[in-house]
Coordinates of C-alpha atoms in Angstrom, one line a residue:
Chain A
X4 CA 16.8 28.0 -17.2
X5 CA 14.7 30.3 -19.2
X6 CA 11.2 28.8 -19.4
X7 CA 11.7 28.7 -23.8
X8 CA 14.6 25.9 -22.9
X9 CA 12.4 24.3 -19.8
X10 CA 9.5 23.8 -22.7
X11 CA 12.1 22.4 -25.2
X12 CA 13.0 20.0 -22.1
X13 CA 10.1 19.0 -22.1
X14 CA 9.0 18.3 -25.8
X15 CA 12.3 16.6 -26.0
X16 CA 11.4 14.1 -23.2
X17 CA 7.7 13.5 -24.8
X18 CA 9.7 12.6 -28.0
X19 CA 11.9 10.0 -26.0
X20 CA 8.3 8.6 -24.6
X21 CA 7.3 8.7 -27.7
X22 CA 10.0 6.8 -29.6
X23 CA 9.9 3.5 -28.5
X24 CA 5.8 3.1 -29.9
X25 CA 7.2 0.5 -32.1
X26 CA 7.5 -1.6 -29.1
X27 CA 3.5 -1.7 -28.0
X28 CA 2.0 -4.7 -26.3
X29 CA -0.6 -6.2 -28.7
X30 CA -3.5 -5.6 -27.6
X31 CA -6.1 -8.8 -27.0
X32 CA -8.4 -9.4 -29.7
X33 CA -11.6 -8.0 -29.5
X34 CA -13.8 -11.1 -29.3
X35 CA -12.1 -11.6 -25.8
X36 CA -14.1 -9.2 -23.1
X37 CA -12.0 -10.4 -20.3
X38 CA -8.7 -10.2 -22.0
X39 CA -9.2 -6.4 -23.4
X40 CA -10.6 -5.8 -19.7
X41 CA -7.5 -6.9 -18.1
X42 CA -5.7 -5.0 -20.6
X43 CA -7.7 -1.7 -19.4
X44 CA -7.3 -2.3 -15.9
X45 CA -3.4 -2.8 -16.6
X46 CA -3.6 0.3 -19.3
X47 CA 0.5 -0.2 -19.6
X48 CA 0.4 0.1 -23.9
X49 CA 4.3 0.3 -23.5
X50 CA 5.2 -2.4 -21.3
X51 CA 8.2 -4.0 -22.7
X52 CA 9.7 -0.7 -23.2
X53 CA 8.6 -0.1 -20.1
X54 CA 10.0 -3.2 -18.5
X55 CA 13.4 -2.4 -20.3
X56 CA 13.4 1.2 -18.7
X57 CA 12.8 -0.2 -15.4
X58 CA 15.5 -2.8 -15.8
X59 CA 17.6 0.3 -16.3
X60 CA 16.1 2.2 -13.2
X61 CA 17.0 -1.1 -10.7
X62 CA 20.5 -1.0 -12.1
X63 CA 20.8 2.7 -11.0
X64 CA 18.9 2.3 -7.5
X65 CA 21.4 -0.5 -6.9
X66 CA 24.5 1.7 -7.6
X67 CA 23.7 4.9 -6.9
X68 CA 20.5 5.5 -5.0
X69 CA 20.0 2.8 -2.9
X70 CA 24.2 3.0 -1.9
X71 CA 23.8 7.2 -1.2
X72 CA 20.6 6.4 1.1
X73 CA 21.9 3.8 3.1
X74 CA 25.1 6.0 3.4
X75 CA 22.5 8.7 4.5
X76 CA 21.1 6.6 7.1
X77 CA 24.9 5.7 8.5
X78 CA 26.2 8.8 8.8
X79 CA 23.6 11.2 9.6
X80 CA 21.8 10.5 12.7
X81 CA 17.8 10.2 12.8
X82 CA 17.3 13.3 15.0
X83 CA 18.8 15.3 11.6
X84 CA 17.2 13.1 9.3
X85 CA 14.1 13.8 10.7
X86 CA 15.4 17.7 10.7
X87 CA 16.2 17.3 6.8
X88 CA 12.4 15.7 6.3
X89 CA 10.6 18.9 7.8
X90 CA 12.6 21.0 6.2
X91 CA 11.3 19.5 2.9
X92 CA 8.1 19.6 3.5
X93 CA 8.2 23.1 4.6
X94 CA 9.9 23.8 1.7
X95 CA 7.3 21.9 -0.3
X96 CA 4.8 23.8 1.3
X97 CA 3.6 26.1 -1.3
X98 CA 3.1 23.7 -3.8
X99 CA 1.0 21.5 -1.5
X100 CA -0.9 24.7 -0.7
X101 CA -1.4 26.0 -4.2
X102 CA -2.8 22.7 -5.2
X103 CA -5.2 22.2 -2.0
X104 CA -7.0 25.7 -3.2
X105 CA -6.8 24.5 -7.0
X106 CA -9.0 21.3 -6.0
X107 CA -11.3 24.1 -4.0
X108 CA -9.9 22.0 -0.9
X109 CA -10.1 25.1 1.6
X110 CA -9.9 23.3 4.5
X111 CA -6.8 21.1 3.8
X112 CA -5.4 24.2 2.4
X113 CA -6.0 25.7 5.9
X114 CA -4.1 23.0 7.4
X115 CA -1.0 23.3 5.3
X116 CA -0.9 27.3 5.9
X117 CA -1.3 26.7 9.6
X118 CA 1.0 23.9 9.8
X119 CA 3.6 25.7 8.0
X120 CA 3.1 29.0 9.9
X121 CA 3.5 27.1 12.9
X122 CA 6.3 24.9 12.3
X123 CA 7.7 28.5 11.0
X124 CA 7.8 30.3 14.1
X125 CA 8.0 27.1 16.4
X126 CA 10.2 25.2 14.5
X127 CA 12.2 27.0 12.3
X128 CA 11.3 24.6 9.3
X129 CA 12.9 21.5 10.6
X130 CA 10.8 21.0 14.0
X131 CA 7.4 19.6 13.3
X132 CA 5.1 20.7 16.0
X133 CA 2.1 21.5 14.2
X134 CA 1.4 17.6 13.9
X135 CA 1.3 17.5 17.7
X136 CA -1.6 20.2 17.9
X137 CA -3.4 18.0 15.5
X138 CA -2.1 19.5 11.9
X139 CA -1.3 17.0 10.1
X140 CA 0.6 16.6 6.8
X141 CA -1.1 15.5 3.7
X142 CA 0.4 16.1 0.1
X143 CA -0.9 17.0 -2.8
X144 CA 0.7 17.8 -6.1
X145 CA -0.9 18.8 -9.9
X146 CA -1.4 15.5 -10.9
X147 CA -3.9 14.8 -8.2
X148 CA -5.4 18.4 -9.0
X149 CA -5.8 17.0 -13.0
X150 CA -7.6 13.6 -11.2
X151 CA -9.7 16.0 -9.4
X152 CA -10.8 17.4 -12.4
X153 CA -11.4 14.8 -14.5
X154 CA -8.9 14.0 -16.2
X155 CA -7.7 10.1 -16.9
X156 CA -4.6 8.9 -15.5
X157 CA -4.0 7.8 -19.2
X158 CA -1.2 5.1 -20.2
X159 CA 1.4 4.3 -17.1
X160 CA 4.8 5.2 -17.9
X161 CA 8.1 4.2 -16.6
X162 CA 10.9 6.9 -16.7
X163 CA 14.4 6.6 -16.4
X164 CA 15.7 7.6 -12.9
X165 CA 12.5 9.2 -11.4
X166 CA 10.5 6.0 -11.6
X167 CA 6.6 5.0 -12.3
X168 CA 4.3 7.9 -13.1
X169 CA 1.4 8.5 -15.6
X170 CA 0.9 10.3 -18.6
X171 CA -1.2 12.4 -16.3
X172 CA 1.1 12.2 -12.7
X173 CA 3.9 13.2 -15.4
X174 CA 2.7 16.3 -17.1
X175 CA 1.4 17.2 -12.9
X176 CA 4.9 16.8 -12.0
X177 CA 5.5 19.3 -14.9
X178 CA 3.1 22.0 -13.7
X179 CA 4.6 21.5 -10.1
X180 CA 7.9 22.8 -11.0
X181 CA 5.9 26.2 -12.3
X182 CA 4.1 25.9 -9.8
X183 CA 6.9 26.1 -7.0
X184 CA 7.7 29.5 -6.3
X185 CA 11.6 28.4 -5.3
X186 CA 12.0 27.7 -9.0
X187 CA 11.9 31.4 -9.9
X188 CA 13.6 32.3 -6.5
X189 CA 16.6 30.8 -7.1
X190 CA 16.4 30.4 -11.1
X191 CA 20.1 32.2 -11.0
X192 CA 21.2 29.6 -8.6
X193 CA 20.3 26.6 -9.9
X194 CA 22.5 24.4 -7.6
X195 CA 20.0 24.9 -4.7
X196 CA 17.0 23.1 -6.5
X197 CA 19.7 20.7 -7.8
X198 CA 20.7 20.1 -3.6
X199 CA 16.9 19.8 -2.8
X200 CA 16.5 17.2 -5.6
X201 CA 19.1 15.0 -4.0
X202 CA 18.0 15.6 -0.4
X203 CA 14.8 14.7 -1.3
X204 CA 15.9 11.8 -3.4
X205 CA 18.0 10.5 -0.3
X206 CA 15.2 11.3 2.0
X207 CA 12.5 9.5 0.0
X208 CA 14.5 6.2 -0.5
X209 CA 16.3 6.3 2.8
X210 CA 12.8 6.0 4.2
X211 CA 11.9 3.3 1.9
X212 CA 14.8 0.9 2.2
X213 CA 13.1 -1.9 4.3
X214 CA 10.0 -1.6 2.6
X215 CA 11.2 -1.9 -0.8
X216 CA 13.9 -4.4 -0.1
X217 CA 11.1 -6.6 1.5
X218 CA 8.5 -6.3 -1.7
X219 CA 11.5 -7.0 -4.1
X220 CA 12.2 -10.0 -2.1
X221 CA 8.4 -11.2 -2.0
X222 CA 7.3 -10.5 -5.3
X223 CA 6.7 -13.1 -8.0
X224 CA 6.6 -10.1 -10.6
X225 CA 8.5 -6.8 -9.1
X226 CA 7.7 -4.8 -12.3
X227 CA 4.0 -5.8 -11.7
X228 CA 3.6 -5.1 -8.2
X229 CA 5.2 -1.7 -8.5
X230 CA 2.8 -0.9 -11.2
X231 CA 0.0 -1.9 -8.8
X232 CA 1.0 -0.3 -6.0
X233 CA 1.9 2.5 -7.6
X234 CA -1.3 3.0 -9.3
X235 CA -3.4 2.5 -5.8
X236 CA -1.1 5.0 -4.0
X237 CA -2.2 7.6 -6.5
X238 CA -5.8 6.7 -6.4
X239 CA -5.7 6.9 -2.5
X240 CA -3.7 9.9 -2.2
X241 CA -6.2 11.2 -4.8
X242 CA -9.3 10.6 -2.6
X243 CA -7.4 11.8 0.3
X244 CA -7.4 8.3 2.4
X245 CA -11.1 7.7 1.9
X246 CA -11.3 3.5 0.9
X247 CA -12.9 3.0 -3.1
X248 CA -15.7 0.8 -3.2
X249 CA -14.6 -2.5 -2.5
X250 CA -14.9 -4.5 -5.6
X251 CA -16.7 -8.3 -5.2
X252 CA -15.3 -11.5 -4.2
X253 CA -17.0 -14.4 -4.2
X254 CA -16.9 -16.9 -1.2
X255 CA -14.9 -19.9 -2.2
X256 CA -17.7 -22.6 -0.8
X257 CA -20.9 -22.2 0.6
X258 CA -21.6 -19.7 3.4
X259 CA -24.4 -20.8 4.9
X260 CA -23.0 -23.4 7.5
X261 CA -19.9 -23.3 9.6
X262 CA -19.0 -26.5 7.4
X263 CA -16.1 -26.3 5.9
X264 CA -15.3 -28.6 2.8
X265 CA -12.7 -27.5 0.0
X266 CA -13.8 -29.2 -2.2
X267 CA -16.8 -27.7 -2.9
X268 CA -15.7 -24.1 -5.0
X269 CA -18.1 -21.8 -6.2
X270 CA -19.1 -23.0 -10.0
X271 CA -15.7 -21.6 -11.7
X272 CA -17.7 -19.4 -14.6
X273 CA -19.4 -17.6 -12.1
X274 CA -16.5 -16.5 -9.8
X275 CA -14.9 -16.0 -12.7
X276 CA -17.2 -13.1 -13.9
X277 CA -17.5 -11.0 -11.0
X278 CA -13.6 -11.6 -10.5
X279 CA -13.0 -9.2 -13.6
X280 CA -16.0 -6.8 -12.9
Chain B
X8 CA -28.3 7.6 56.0
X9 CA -30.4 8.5 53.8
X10 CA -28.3 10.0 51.3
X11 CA -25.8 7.1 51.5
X12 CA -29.1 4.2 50.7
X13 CA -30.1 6.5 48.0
X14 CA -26.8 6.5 46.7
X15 CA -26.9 3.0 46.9
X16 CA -29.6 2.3 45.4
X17 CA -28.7 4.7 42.5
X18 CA -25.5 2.9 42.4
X19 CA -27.7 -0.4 42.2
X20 CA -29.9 0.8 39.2
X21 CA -26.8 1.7 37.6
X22 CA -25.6 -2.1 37.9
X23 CA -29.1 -2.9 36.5
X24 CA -28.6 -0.9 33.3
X25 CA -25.5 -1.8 32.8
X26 CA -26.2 -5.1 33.0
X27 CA -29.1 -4.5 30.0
X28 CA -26.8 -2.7 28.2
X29 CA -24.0 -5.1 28.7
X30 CA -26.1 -8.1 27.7
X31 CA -26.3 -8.7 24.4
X32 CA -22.7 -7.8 23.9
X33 CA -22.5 -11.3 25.5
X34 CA -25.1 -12.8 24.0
X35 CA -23.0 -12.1 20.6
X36 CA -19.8 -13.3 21.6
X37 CA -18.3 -11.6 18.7
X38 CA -18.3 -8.5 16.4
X39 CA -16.3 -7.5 13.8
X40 CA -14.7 -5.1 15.4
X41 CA -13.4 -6.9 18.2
X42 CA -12.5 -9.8 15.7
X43 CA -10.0 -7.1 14.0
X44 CA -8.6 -6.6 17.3
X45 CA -8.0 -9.7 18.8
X46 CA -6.5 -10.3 15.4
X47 CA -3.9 -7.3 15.5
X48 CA -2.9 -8.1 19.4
X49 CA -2.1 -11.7 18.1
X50 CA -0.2 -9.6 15.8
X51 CA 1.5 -7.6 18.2
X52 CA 2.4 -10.4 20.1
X53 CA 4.2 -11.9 17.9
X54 CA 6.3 -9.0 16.9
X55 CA 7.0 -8.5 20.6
X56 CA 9.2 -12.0 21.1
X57 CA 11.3 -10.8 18.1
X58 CA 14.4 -10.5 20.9
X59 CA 13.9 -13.8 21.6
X60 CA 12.7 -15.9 18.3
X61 CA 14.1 -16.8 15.1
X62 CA 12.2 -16.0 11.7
X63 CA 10.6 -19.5 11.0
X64 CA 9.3 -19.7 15.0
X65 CA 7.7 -16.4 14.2
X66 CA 6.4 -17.6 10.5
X67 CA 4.9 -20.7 12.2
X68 CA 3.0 -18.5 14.6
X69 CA 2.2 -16.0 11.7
X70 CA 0.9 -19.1 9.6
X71 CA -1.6 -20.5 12.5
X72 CA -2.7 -16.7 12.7
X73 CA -3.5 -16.6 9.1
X74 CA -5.5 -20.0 8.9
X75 CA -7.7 -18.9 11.6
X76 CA -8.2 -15.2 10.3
X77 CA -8.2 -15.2 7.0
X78 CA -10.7 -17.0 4.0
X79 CA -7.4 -18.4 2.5
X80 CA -9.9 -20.4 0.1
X81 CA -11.7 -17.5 -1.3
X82 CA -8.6 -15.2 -1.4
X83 CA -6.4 -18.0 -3.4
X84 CA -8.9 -18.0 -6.3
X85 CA -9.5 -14.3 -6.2
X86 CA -6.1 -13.6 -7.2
X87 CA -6.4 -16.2 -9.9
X88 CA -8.9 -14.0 -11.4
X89 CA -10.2 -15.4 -14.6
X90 CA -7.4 -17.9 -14.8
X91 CA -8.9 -19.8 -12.1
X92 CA -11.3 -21.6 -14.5
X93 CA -8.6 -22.9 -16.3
X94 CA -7.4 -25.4 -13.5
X95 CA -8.3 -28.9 -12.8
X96 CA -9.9 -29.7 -9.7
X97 CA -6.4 -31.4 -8.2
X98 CA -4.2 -28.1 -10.0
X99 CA -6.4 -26.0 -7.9
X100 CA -5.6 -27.9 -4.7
X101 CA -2.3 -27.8 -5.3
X102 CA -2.3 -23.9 -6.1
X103 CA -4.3 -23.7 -2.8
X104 CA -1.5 -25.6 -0.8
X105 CA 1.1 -23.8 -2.6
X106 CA -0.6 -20.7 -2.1
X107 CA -0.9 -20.7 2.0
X108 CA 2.8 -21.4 1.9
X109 CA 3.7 -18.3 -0.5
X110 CA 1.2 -15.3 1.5
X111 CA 2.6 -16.7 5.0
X112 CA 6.2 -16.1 3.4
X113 CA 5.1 -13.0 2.0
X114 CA 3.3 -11.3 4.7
X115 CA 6.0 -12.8 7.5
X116 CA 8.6 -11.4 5.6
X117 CA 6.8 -8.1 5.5
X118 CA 5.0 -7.8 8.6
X119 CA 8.4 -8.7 10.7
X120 CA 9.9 -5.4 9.3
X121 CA 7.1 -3.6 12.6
X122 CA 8.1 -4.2 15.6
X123 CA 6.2 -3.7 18.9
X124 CA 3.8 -1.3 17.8
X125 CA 0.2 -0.5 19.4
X126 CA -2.5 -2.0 17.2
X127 CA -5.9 0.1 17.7
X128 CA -9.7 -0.6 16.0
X129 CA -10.8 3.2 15.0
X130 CA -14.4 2.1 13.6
X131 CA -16.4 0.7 11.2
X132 CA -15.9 2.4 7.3
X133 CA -18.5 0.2 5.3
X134 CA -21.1 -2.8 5.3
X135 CA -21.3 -4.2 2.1
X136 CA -23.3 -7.3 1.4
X137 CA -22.2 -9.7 4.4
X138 CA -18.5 -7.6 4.6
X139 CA -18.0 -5.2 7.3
X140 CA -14.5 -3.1 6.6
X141 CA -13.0 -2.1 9.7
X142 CA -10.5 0.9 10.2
X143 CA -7.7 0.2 12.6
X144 CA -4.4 2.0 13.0
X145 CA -1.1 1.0 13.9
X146 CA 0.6 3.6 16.1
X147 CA 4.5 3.6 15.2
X148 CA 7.1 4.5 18.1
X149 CA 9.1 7.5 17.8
X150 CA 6.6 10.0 16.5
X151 CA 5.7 8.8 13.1
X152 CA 2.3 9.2 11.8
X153 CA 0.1 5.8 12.4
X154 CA -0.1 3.0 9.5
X155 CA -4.0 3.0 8.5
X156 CA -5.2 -0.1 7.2
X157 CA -8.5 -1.6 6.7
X158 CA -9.9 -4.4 7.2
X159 CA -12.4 -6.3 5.4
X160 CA -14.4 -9.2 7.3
X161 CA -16.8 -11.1 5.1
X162 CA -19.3 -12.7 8.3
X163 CA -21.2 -15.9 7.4
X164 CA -24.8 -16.2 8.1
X165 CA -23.6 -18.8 10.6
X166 CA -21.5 -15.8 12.0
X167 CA -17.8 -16.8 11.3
X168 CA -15.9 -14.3 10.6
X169 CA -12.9 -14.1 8.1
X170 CA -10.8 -11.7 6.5
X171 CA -10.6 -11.2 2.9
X172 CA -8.8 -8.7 2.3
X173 CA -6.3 -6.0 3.9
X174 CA -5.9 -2.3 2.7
X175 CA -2.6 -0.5 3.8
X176 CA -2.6 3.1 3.4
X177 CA -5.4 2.6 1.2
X178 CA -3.4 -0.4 -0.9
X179 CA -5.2 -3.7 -1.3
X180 CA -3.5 -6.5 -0.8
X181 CA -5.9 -8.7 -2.6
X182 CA -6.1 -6.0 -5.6
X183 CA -1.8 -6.2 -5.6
X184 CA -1.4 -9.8 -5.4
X185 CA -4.1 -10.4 -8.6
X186 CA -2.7 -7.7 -10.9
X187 CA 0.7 -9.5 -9.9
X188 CA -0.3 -12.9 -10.5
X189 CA -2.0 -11.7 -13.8
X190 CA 1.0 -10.3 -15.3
X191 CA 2.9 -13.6 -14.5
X192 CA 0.2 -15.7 -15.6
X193 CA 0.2 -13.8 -18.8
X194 CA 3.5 -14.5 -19.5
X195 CA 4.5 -17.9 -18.3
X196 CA 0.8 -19.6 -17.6
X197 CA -0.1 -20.7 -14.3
X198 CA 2.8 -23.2 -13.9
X199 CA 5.2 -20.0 -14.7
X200 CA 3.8 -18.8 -11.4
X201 CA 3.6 -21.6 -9.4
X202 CA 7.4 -21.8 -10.6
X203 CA 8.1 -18.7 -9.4
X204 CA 6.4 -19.3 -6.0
X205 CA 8.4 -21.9 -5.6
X206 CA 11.6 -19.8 -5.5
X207 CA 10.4 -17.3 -3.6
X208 CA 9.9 -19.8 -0.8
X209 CA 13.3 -21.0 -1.5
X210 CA 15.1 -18.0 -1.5
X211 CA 17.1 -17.5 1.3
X212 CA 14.5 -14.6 3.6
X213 CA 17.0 -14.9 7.1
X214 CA 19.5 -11.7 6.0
X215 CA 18.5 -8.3 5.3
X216 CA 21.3 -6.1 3.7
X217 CA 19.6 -2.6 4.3
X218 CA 18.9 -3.8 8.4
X219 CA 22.2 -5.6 8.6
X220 CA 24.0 -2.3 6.8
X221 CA 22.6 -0.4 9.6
X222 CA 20.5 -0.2 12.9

């Protein structure tokens, strides 16, 4: 794809997102501080389309994703599916890399040259023996880079078949496909980035399936806690595994003696307040 | 001779100072740290009778574990959030009851998918206020990379010690559970969740298509 018609992909996708507008949550009124906070905090401005796409995206996890990854996990063995995850992330390598010295990380981007290198020569790609020595993979991608230099996550956005990203995680995973140097490698032969796509795909979800099953099956709100989670994975990976400050939670009753007595709360207003700081 | 009193009485001074040393680690029966720990081998053990347990045994050990490690009180109206104010004193019990039941389910139903695992205290991240947040990772078997989750132990002044809240990977259970509730509680009030609580504890939990598919 010349990069004219990859641009005009594009443009045509941020006119899809941009469509459905019409269908906005209403934002609180503005005499409500807590409501317009909790409206922040969720910054989803297209929810029920959002909701509606994701409807869609279960519907095509439970037929066609979900089906191809647990037929990944039947038929190929773990030792190769373990073969087939290296080998992505030593193809993934340079992207990682290129985004490690765009965040002025030179240390990190140390680790994924060596690791790669090693895994290289050791490994061939699929054997991962740089995490035994100590080099350990991390990811990074041009969203994260964007959060690293300031820029908002902006409104959360649900997209058909690739799932929960951000106005900022989406135009990152934009800028990663420049980025990657296999998409001018094999621009004539388009079929291998097509393959990768669905290994990775299979790979990702095959490696998901319990966890994903299990938060389906626990969640009062699976739309909700998706959103949530997705939003703190992206905030961890963007401090690199270092904890945020931890917001405040008021004690339920008294702290000052072992006694224990449940009906004594904290005065409601109170917790309240520093519940929505 | 010599050489074997003085090493004696090296050996004896060593005692000594480890004794000083050693003593007010007993003196404080407890630190957060080892709290953590003591928690996760509980943990552990559980996970290790799976061969020879059902689900519910399990839960009913994974419940007791709960009560006496975590601050269920202050947790269930966290993740109220500011709808907490909006409940009678009796609707909050009943949340609160309903409540245990639903994050025992949850966090069973979860937690069971580890199995035998080693659970290790790396150290202490952060004091804040009277919390200490403690790092501790879960080695995996078979050569994945460690789970790293973070505790957070709010100690009294009396020096109990409870949990408040659990990161995984940097996710906080606490923080996911409120923006959950919220969006439920937005839609369908507070009964719309305690409705919806009520069916996930009803909903059959014993069959697993993606482990029975495979494994």
């Amino acid at each position: 794809m010349s990069s004219a018609k990859r641009l005009a992909l594009g443009l045509g996708l941020a006119a899809f997102l941009a469509v459905p507008l019409s269908s906005c949550a209403t934002p609180p009124p503005e005499d409500d501080p807590e409501a317009l906070a909790a409206y922040e905090e969720t910054n989803d401005p297209l929810e029920p389309f959002n909701r509606a796409v994701f409807e869609f995206n279960r519907y095509f996890d439970s037929f066609v994703l979900k089906p191809i990854a647990v037929g990944y996990r039947t038929i190929v063995p773990e030792f190769f599916r373990e073969r087939v995850h290296t080998g992505l992330q030593t193809a993934a390598a340079p992207v990682v890399f290129a985004n490690d010295l765009l965040q002025g990380k030179l240390e990190r981007a140390g680790i994924t040259f060596g690791r790669t290198l090693v895994n290289l020569v050791l490994g061939a790609g699929i054997f991962d023996a740089a995490t035994d020595i100590g080099l350990e993979y991390h990811d990074e991608d041009f969203g994260q880079t964007l959060a690293v230099w300031g820029v908002d996550e902006g409104a959360y956005l649900m997209v058909p078949v690739i799932g929960p990203t951000t106005l900022r995680d989406g135009a990152g995973m934009v800028a990663d496909i420049f980025i990657d140097p296999w998409t001018y490698i094999f621009d004539t032969d388009k079929e291998v980035l097509y393959a990768r796509a669905g290994l990775t795909a299979a790979d990702t979800r095959e490696r998901n399936l319990e966890t994903i099953e299990n938060l389906e099956k626990t969640s009062v709100d699976f739309y909700a806690a998706i959103r949530s989670l997705y939003r703190q994975h992206r905030d961890d990976a963007i401090r690199d595994g270092e904890l945020p400050p931890v917001p405040p939670v008021p004690g339920a009753r008294p702290s000052v003696s072992g006694d224990v007595n449940p009906e004594l709360g904290p005065a409601p207003e109170e917790m309240a307040a520093s519940a929505d700081d | 001779m010599t050489r074997v009193l003085s090493a004696l009485a090296r050996g004896a001074g060593a005692v000594l100072l480890l004794g000083f040393i050693a003593a007010p680690g007993f003196a404080r029966a407890e630190t957060p740290e080892s709290f953590v720990q003591t928690l996760g081998n509980r943990a552990i053990e559980i996970l290790q009778t799976k061969e020879e347990t059902t689900f519910s045994e399990r839960e009913q050990k994974f419940r007791t574990l709960l009560l006496d490690g975590f601050d269920m009180l202050t947790i269930s109206q966290f993740v109220l959030g500011r709808y907490a104010r909006t409940l009678s004193e009796q609707e909050l019990k009943d949340y609160q009851t309903l409540f245990i039941d639903f994050v025992v389910r949850v966090y069973a139903v979860r937690f069971d998918a580890y199995s035998g695992e080693t659970f290790k205290v790396d150290r202490v991240l952060d004091r804040v206020d009277n919390d200490v947040i403690i790092r501790a990772l879960i080695e995996r078997i078979g050569g994945q990379p460690p789970v790293r989750t973070d505790w957070r132990v709010r100690v009294s002044d009396s020096g109990t010690m409870k949990i408040i809240d659990v990161y995984v990977e940097g996710i906080s259970m606490l923080n996911t559970q409120r923006q959950e509730f919220a969006a439920v509680i937005e839609q369908r009030g507070i009964q719309g969740l305690m409705d919806e609580m009520h069916a996930r504890l009803a909903q059959d939990i014993s069959q697993s298509d993606a482990q029975t598919a495979v494994q």
